[in-house]
Coordinates of C-alpha atoms in Angstrom, one line a residue:
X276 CA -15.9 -35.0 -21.4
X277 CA -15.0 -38.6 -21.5
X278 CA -14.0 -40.7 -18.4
X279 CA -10.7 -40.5 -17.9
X280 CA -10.3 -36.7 -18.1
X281 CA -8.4 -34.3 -15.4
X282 CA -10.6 -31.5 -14.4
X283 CA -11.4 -29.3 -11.7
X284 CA -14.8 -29.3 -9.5
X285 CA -15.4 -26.4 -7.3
X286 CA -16.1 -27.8 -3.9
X287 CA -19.3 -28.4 -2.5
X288 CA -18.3 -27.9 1.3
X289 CA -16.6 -23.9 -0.1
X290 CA -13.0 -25.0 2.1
X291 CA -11.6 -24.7 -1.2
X292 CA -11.9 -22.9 -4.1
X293 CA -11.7 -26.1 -6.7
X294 CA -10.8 -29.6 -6.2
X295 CA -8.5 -32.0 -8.4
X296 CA -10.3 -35.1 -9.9
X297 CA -10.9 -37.4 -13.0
X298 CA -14.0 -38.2 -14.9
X299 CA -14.9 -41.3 -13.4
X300 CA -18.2 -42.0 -15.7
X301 CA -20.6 -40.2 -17.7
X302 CA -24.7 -40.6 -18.0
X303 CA -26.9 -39.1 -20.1
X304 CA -30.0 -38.2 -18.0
X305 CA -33.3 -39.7 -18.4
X306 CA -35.7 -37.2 -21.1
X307 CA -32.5 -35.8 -22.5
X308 CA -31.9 -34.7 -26.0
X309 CA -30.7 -32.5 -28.5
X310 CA -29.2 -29.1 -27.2
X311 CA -31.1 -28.8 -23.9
X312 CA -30.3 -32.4 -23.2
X313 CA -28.1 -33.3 -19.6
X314 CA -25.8 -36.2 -18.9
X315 CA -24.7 -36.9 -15.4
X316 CA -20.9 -36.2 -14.9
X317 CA -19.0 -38.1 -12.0
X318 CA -15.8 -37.7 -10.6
X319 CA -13.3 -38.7 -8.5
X320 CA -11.6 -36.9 -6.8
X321 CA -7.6 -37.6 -6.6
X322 CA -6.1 -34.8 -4.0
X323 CA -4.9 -36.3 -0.3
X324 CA -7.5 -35.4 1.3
X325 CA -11.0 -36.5 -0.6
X326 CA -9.0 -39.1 -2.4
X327 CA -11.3 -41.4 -4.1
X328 CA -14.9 -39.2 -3.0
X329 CA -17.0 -39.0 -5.4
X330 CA -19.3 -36.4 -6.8
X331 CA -21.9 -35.8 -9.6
X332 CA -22.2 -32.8 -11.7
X333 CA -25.3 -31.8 -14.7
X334 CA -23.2 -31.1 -17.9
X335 CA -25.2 -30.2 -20.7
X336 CA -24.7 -32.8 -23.8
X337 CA -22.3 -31.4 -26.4
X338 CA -20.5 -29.2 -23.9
X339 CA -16.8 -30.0 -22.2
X340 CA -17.9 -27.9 -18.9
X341 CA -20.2 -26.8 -16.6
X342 CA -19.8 -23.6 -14.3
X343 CA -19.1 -26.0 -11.4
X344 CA -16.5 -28.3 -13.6
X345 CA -13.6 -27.7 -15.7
X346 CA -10.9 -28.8 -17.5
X347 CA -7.8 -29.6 -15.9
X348 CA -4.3 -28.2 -17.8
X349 CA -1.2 -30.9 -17.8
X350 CA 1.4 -31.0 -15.1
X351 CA 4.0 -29.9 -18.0
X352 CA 1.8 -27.0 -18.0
X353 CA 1.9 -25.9 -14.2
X354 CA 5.1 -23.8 -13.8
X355 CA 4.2 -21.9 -17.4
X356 CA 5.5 -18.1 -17.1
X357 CA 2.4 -16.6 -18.7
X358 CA -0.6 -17.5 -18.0
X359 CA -2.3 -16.9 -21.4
X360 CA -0.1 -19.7 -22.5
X361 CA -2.6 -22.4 -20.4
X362 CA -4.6 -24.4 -23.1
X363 CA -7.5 -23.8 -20.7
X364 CA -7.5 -20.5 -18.9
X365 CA -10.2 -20.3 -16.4
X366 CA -10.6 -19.5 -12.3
X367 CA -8.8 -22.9 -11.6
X368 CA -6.0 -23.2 -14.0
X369 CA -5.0 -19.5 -13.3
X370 CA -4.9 -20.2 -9.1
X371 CA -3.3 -23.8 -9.6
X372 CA -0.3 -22.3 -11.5
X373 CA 0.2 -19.1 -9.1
X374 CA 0.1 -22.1 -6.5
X375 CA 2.5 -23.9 -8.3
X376 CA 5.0 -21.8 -9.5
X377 CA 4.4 -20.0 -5.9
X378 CA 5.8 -23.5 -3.9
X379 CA 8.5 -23.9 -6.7
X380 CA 9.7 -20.1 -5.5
X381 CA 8.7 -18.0 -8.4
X382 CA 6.2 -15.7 -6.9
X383 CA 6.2 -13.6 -10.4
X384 CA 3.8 -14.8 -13.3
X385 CA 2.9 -13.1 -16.8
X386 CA -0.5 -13.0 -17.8
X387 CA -0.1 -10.9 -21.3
X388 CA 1.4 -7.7 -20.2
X389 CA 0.3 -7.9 -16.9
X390 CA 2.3 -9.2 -13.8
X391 CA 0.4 -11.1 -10.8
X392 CA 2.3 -11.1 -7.5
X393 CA 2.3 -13.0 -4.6
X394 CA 3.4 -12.2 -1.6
X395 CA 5.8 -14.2 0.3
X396 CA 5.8 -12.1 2.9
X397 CA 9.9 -12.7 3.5
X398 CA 12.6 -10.8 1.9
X399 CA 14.1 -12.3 -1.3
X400 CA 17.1 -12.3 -3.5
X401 CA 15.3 -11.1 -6.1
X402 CA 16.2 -7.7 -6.5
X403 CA 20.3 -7.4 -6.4
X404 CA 22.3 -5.1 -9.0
X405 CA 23.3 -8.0 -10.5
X406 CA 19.4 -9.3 -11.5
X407 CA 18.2 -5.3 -12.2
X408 CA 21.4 -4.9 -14.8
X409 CA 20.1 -8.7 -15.9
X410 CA 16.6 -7.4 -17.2
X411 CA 18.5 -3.3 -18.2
X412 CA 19.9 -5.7 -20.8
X413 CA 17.5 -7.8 -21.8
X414 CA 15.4 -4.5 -22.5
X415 CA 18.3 -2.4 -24.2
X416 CA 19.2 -5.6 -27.1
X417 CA 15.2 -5.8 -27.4
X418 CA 14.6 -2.1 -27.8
X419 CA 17.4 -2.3 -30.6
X420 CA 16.0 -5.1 -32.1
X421 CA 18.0 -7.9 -31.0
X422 CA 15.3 -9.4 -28.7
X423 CA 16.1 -13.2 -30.1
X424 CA 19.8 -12.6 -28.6
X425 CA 18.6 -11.5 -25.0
X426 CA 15.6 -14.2 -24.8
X427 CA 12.6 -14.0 -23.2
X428 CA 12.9 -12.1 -20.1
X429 CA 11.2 -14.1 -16.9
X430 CA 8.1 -12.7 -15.3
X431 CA 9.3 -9.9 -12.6
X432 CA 8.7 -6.3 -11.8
X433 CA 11.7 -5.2 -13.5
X434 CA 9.9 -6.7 -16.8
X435 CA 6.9 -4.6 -16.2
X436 CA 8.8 -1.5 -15.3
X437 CA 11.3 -2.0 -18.2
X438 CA 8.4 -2.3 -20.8
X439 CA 7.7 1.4 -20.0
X440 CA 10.6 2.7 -19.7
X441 CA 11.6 1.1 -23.2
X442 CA 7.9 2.6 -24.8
X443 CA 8.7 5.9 -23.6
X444 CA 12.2 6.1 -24.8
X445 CA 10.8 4.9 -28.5
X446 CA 8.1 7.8 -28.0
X447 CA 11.0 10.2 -27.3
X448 CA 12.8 9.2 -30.7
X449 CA 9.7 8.6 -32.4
X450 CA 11.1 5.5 -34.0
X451 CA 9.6 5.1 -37.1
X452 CA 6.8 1.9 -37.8
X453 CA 6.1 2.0 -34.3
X454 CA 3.0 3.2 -32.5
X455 CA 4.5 4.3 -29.3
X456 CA 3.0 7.1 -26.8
X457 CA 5.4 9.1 -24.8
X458 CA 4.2 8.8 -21.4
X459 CA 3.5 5.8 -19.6
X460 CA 1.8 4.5 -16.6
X461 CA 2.3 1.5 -14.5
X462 CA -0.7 0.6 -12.5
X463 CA -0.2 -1.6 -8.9
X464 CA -3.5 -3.0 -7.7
X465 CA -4.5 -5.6 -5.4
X466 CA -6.1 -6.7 -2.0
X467 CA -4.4 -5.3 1.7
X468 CA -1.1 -7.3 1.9
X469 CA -0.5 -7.9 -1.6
X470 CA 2.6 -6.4 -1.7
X471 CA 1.8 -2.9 -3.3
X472 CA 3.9 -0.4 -1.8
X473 CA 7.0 -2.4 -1.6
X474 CA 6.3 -3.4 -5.4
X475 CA 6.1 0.6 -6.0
X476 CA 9.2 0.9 -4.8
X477 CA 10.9 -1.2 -6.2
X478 CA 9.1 -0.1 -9.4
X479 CA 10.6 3.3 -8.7
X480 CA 14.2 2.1 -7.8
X481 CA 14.5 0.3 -11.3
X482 CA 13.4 3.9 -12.9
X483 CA 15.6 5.8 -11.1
X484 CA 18.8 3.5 -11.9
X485 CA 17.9 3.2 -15.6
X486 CA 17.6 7.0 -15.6
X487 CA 20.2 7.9 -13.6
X488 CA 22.6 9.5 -16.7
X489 CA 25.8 8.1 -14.6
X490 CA 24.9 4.3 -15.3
X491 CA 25.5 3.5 -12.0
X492 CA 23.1 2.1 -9.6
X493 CA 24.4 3.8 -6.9
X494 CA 23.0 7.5 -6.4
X495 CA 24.8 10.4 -4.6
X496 CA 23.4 11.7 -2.0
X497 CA 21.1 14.7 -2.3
X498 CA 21.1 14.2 -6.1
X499 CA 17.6 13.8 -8.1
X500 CA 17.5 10.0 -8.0
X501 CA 18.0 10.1 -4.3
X502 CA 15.9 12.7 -3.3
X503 CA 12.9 10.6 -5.1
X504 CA 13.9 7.3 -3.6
X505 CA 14.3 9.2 -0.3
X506 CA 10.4 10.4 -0.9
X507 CA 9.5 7.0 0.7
X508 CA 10.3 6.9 4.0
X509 CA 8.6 9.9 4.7
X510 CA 5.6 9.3 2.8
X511 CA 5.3 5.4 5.1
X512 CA 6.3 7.0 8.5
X513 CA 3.1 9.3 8.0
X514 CA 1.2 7.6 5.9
X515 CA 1.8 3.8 6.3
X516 CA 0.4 1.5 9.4
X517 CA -0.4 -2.1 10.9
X518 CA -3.5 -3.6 9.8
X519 CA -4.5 -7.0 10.6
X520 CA -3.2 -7.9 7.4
X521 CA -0.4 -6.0 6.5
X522 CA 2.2 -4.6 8.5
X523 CA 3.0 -2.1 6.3
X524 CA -0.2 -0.9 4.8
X525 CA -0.6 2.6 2.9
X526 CA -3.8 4.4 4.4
X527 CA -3.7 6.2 1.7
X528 CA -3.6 6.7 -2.2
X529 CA -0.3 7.5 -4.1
X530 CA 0.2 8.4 -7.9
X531 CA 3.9 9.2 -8.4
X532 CA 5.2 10.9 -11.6
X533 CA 8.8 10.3 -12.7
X534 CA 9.9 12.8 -15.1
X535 CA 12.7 12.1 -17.6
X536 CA 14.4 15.0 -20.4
X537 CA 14.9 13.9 -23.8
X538 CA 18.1 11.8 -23.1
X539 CA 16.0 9.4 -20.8
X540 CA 17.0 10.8 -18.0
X541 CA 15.4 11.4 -14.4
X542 CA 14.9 15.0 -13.8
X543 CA 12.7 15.0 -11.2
X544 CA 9.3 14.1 -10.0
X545 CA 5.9 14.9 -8.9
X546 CA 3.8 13.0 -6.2
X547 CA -0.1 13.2 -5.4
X548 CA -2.0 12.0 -2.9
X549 CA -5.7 11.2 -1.9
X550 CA -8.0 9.9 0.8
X551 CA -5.7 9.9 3.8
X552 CA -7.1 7.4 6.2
X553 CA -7.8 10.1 9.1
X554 CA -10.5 7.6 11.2
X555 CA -7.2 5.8 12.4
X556 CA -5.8 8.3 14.1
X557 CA -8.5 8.3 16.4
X558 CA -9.7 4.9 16.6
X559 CA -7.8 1.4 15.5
X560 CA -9.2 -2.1 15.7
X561 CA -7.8 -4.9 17.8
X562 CA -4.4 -5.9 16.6
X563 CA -3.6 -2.9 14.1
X564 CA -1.6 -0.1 14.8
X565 CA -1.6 4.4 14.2
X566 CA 0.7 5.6 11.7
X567 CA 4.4 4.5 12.2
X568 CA 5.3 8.3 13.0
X569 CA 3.5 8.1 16.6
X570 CA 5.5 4.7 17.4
X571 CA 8.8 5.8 16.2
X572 CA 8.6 9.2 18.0
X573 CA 8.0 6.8 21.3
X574 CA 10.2 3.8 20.9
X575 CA 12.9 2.9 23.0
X576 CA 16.6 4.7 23.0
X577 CA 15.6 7.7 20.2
X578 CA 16.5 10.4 22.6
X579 CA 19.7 11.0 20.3
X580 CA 17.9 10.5 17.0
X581 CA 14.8 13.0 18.2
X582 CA 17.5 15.9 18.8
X583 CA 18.4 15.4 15.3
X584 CA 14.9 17.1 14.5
X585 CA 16.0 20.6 14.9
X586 CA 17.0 20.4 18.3
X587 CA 14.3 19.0 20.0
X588 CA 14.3 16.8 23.1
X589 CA 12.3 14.1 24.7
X590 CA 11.5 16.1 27.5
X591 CA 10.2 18.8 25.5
X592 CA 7.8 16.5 23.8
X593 CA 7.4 15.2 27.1
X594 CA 6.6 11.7 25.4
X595 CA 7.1 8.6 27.4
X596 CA 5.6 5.0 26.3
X597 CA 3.6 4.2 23.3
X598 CA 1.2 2.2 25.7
X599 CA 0.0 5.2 27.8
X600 CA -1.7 7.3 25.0
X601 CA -5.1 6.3 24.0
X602 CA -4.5 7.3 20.0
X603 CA -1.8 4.7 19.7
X604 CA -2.9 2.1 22.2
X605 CA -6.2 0.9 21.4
X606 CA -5.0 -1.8 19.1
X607 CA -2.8 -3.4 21.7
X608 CA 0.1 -3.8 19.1
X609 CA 3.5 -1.5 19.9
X610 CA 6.2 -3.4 18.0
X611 CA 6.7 -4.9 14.3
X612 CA 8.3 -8.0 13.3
X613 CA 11.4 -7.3 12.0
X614 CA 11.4 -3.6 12.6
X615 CA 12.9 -1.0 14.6
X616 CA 10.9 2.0 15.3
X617 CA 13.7 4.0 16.8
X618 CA 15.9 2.8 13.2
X619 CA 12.8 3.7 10.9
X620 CA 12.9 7.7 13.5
X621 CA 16.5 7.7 11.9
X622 CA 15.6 6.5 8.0
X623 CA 12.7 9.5 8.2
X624 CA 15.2 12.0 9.7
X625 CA 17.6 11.6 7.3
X626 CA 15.5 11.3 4.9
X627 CA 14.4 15.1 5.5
X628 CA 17.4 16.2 5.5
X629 CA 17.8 15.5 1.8
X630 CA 14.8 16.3 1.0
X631 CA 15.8 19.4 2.5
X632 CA 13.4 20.1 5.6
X633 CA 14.8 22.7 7.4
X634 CA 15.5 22.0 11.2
X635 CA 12.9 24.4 12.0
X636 CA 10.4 22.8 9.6
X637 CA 11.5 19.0 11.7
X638 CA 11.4 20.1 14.8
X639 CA 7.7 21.7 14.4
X640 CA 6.8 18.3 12.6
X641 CA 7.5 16.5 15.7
X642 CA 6.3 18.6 18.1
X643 CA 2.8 18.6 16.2
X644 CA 2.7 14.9 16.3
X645 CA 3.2 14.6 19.7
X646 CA 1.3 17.7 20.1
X647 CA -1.7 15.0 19.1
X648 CA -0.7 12.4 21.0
X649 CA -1.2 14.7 24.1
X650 CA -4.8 16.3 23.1
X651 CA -5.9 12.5 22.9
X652 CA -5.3 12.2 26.8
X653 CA -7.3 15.4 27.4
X654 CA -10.4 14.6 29.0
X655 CA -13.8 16.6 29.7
X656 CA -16.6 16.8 32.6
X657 CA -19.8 17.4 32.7
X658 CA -21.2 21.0 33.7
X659 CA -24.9 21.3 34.8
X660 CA -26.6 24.6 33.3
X661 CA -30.2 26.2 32.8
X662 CA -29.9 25.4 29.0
X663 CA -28.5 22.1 29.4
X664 CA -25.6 20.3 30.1
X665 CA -22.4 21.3 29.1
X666 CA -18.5 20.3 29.2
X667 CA -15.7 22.0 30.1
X668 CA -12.0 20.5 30.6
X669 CA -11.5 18.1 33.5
X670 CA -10.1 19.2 37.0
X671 CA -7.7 15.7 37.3
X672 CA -4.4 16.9 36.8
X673 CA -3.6 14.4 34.2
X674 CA -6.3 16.3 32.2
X675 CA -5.1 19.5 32.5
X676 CA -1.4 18.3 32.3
X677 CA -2.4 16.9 28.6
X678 CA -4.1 20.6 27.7
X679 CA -1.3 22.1 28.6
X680 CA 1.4 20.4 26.6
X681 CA -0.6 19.7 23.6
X682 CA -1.6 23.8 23.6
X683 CA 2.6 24.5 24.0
X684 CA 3.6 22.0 21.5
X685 CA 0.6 23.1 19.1
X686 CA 1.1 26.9 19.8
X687 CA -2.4 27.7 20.3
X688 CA -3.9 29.5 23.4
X689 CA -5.4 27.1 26.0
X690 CA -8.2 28.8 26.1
X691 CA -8.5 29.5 22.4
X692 CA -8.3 25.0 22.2
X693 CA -10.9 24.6 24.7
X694 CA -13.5 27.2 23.0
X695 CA -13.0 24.9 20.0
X696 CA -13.6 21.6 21.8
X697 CA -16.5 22.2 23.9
X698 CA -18.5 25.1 21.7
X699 CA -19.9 24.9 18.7
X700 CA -20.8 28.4 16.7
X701 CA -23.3 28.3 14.0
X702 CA -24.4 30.8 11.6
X703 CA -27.6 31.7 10.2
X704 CA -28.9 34.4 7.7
X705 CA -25.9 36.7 9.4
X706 CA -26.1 35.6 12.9
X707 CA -24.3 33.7 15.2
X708 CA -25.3 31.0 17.9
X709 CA -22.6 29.6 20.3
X710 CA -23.6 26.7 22.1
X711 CA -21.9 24.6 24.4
X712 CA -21.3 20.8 23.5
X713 CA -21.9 17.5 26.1
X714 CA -18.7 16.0 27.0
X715 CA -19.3 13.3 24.4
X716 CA -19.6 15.9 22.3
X717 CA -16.5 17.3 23.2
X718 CA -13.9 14.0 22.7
X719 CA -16.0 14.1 18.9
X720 CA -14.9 17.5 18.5
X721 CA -11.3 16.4 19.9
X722 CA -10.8 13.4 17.6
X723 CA -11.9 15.8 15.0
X724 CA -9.3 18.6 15.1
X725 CA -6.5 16.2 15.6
X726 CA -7.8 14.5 11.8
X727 CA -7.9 17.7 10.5
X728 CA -4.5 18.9 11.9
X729 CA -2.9 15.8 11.1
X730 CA -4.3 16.0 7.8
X731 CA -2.8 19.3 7.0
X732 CA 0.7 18.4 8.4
X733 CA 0.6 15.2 5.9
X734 CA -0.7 17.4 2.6
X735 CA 2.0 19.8 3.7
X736 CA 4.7 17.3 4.2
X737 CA 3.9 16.1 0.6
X738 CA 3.9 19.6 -1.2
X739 CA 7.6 19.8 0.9
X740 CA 8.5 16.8 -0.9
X741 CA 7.3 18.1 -4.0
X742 CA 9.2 21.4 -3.8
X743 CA 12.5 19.0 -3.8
X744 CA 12.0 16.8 -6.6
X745 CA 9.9 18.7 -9.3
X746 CA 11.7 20.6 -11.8
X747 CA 11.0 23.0 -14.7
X748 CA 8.6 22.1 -17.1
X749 CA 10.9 22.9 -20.1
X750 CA 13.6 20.2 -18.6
X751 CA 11.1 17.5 -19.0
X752 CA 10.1 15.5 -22.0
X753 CA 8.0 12.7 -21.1
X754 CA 7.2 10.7 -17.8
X755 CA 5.7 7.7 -16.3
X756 CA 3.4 7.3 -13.4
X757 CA 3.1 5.2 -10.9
X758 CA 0.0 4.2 -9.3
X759 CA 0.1 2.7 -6.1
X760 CA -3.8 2.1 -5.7
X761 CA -5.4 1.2 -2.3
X762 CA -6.0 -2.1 -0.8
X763 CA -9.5 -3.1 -0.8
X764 CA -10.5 -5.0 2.5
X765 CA -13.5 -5.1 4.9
X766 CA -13.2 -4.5 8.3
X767 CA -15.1 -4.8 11.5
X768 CA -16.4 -2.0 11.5
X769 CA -16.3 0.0 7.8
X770 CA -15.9 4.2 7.8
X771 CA -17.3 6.5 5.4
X772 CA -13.2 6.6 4.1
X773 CA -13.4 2.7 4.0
X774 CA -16.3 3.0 1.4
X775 CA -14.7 5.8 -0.7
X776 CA -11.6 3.2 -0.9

């Protein structure tokens, strides 16, 4: 490590990750020699804003680094599409080129046969017919050996997804010299806000157009290909919310598997899901949101789109604003950037309707969700017995208002409800106890049958969904899955779910 040399020293104050500088001098320390010898590395540092600082660093002699100092790459080497390409690949050349090629717009980057993402979080051009048919034919001509006449394709999800779509077609036709499997998988994985669901979908878009046995990448309506695509709306509106780092966050986890015949073509699909987030319905942090479903079913100006569920009207739901119901309000966030609720009410209907929910089936969805918003405004009082306190439903009419619409929209028995709120049976070696619960108790026990409801009406929602796009084994030949794996973040305060995730 001569003076002179570009490297990278990770900063001392931790406000960034590494710092740009150049070997200013070198020193080999007093007593050193041989292999446990140490020379005295000092740089300066050339970024704007510890331009000229300088700071020392123990390098052993014979060695180029140190864990706290490393080579720097060339600036011809900053915008490379694949990271493995870097003559030094380490923590700060691989964050300096996402930052670079990141500012310079390309927010895709290779490293191998994996894709890193950024986020821009902003809608791009980057996904038009016009680019997906781009990468389609870059894929077909290298499939059929003519990669050197299509080039080398430029880091984006198509790539990814096109890579597996090509292995599993060679699998089909069992091409010979070639060690192909069938199926494929394409794993998404990243922090909250990295951009996993939308890159799933678009993920699944570019499968469903290269399989679509038509050519086109449009998709008539009700047909395989837009029943699956159609899966996603539903699957967000239930399953999707506002964290305080993604507005769009799945609270849950999603493998999707697309099922092709022999031809390559989409046949069908299978979804499964896992560890629904059910602490949010009761309880949400400061500046995150429920699950879109209870914000689009109280926006503004849906009356129209909520009669399109079967029939059933505002007034029956006797829903009013999203700020009065203590589910949905705690995080103090109503609205998105950017998004309609009451539009994103109309994407979900429709897209029951070709996933073929019944109006009967739509209208009970709906009036279980609001069911739940209603049993959160129940509230309980104290009653003073022998045995010990107990609770019993409040006398304020708002209280017994919110029993009795969340027992007609449920279709349960009041009484039936309250039993289950405010008693708790237990048996033992053949016998029961009954024993009446405090009113803390009681809102525990409440927040606990709307998870387990809730959670019911989502895992049947997704075995609905399944019932439209699956097919017959014998019409499949292969598939690939998609993985859309959760976010891992820490919040405030962490739930049993939040540690399973």
């Amino acid at each position: 490590m001569e003076p002179g040399v570009r490297v990278w020293v990770r900063d001392p104050d931790g406000l960034e990750a590494w710092l740009p500088g150049i070997v200013h001098s070198k020193l080999e320390l007093p007593g050193s020699s041989g292999s446990d010898g140490l020379q005295d590395v000092q740089v300066e540092l050339d970024d704007d804003d510890h331009y000229g600082q300088k700071l020392s660093f123990p390098v052993a002699l014979g060695h180029s680094e140190a864990d706290d100092i490393k080579l720097r790459n060339k600036e011809e080497d900053d915008l490379t599409e694949d990271l493995i390409d870097l003559p030094f690949l380490h923590e700060p050349a691989i964050l300096h080129t996402l930052l670079v090629r990141f500012q310079a717009g390309s927010i895709y980057t290779f490293t191998g046969p994996i894709l890193i993402a950024v986020n821009p979080f902003q809608r791009l051009p980057l996904y038009t017919d016009q680019i997906l048919q781009e990468y389609y034919n870059a894929g077909l001509m290298k499939s059929q050996g003519m990669a050197d006449l299509s080039g080398k394709v430029r880091p984006h999800v198509y790539a990814i997804a096109d890579n597996a779509y090509r292995d599993m077609s060679a699998g089909l036709h069992k091409r010979r010299g070639r060690n192909h499997k069938t199926n494929q998988a394409v794993l998404i994985s990243g922090e909250s806000g990295a951009g996993k669901t939308e890159s799933t979908k678009i993920v699944m878009r570019y499968l469903t157009v290269v399989g679509n046995s038509t050519g086109s990448t449009e998709f008539e309506e009700g047909s395989v290909m837009d029943r699956v695509l159609q899966s996603n709306p539903i699957l967000e509106a239930f399953g999707n919310a506002r964290t305080n780092r993604n507005d769009n966050s799945s609270r849950f986890g999603k493998y999707i598997e697309l099922l092709f015949n022999r031809r390559g073509n989409l046949v069908g699909a299978m979804i499964e899901t896992y560890l629904l987030e059910k602490v949010r319905l009761a309880s949400q942090l400061t500046g995150e949101r429920n699950f879109h479903i209870f914000y689009q079913l109280t926006s503004k100006r849906n009356e129209a789109i909520i009669e399109k569920f079967g029939g059933v009207t505002r007034e029956e739901l006797g829903l009013t604003r999203p700020q009065e119901y203590r589910f949905i309000n705690q995080g103090g966030i109503y609205t998105l950037r950017g998004v309609d609720d009451a539009d994103e009410l109309k994407a979900t209907q429709h897209a029951m309707d070709v996933l073929r929910f019944s109006p009967e089936e739509q209208a009970d969805i709906v009036r279980l969700v609001a069911g739940l918003l209603h049993l959160g405004q129940v509230t309980f009082k104290t009653l003073q017995a022998l045995e010990g306190d107990g609770a019993d439903l409040d006398d304020s009419a708002e209280a017994q208002h919110a029993m009795e619409t969340a027992c007609r929209l449920l279709g349960v028995e009041q009484a039936t409800l309250l039993d289950a709120l405010t008693k708790r049976t237990i048996e033992t070696r053949g016998e029961k106890f009954t024993r009446t619960l405090t009113a803390a108790q009681a809102v525990d026990a409440c927040a606990a049958v709307v998870k387990a409801i809730y959670l019911s009406m989502f895992e049947w929602i997704v075995d609905k969904v399944n019932q439209s796009i699956q097919c017959p084994p014998e019409d499949f030949k292969a598939s690939i899955g998609v993985l859309d794996i959760f976010g891992f973040e820490c919040f405030e305060r962490n739930s049993f779910e939040q540690l399973c995730i």
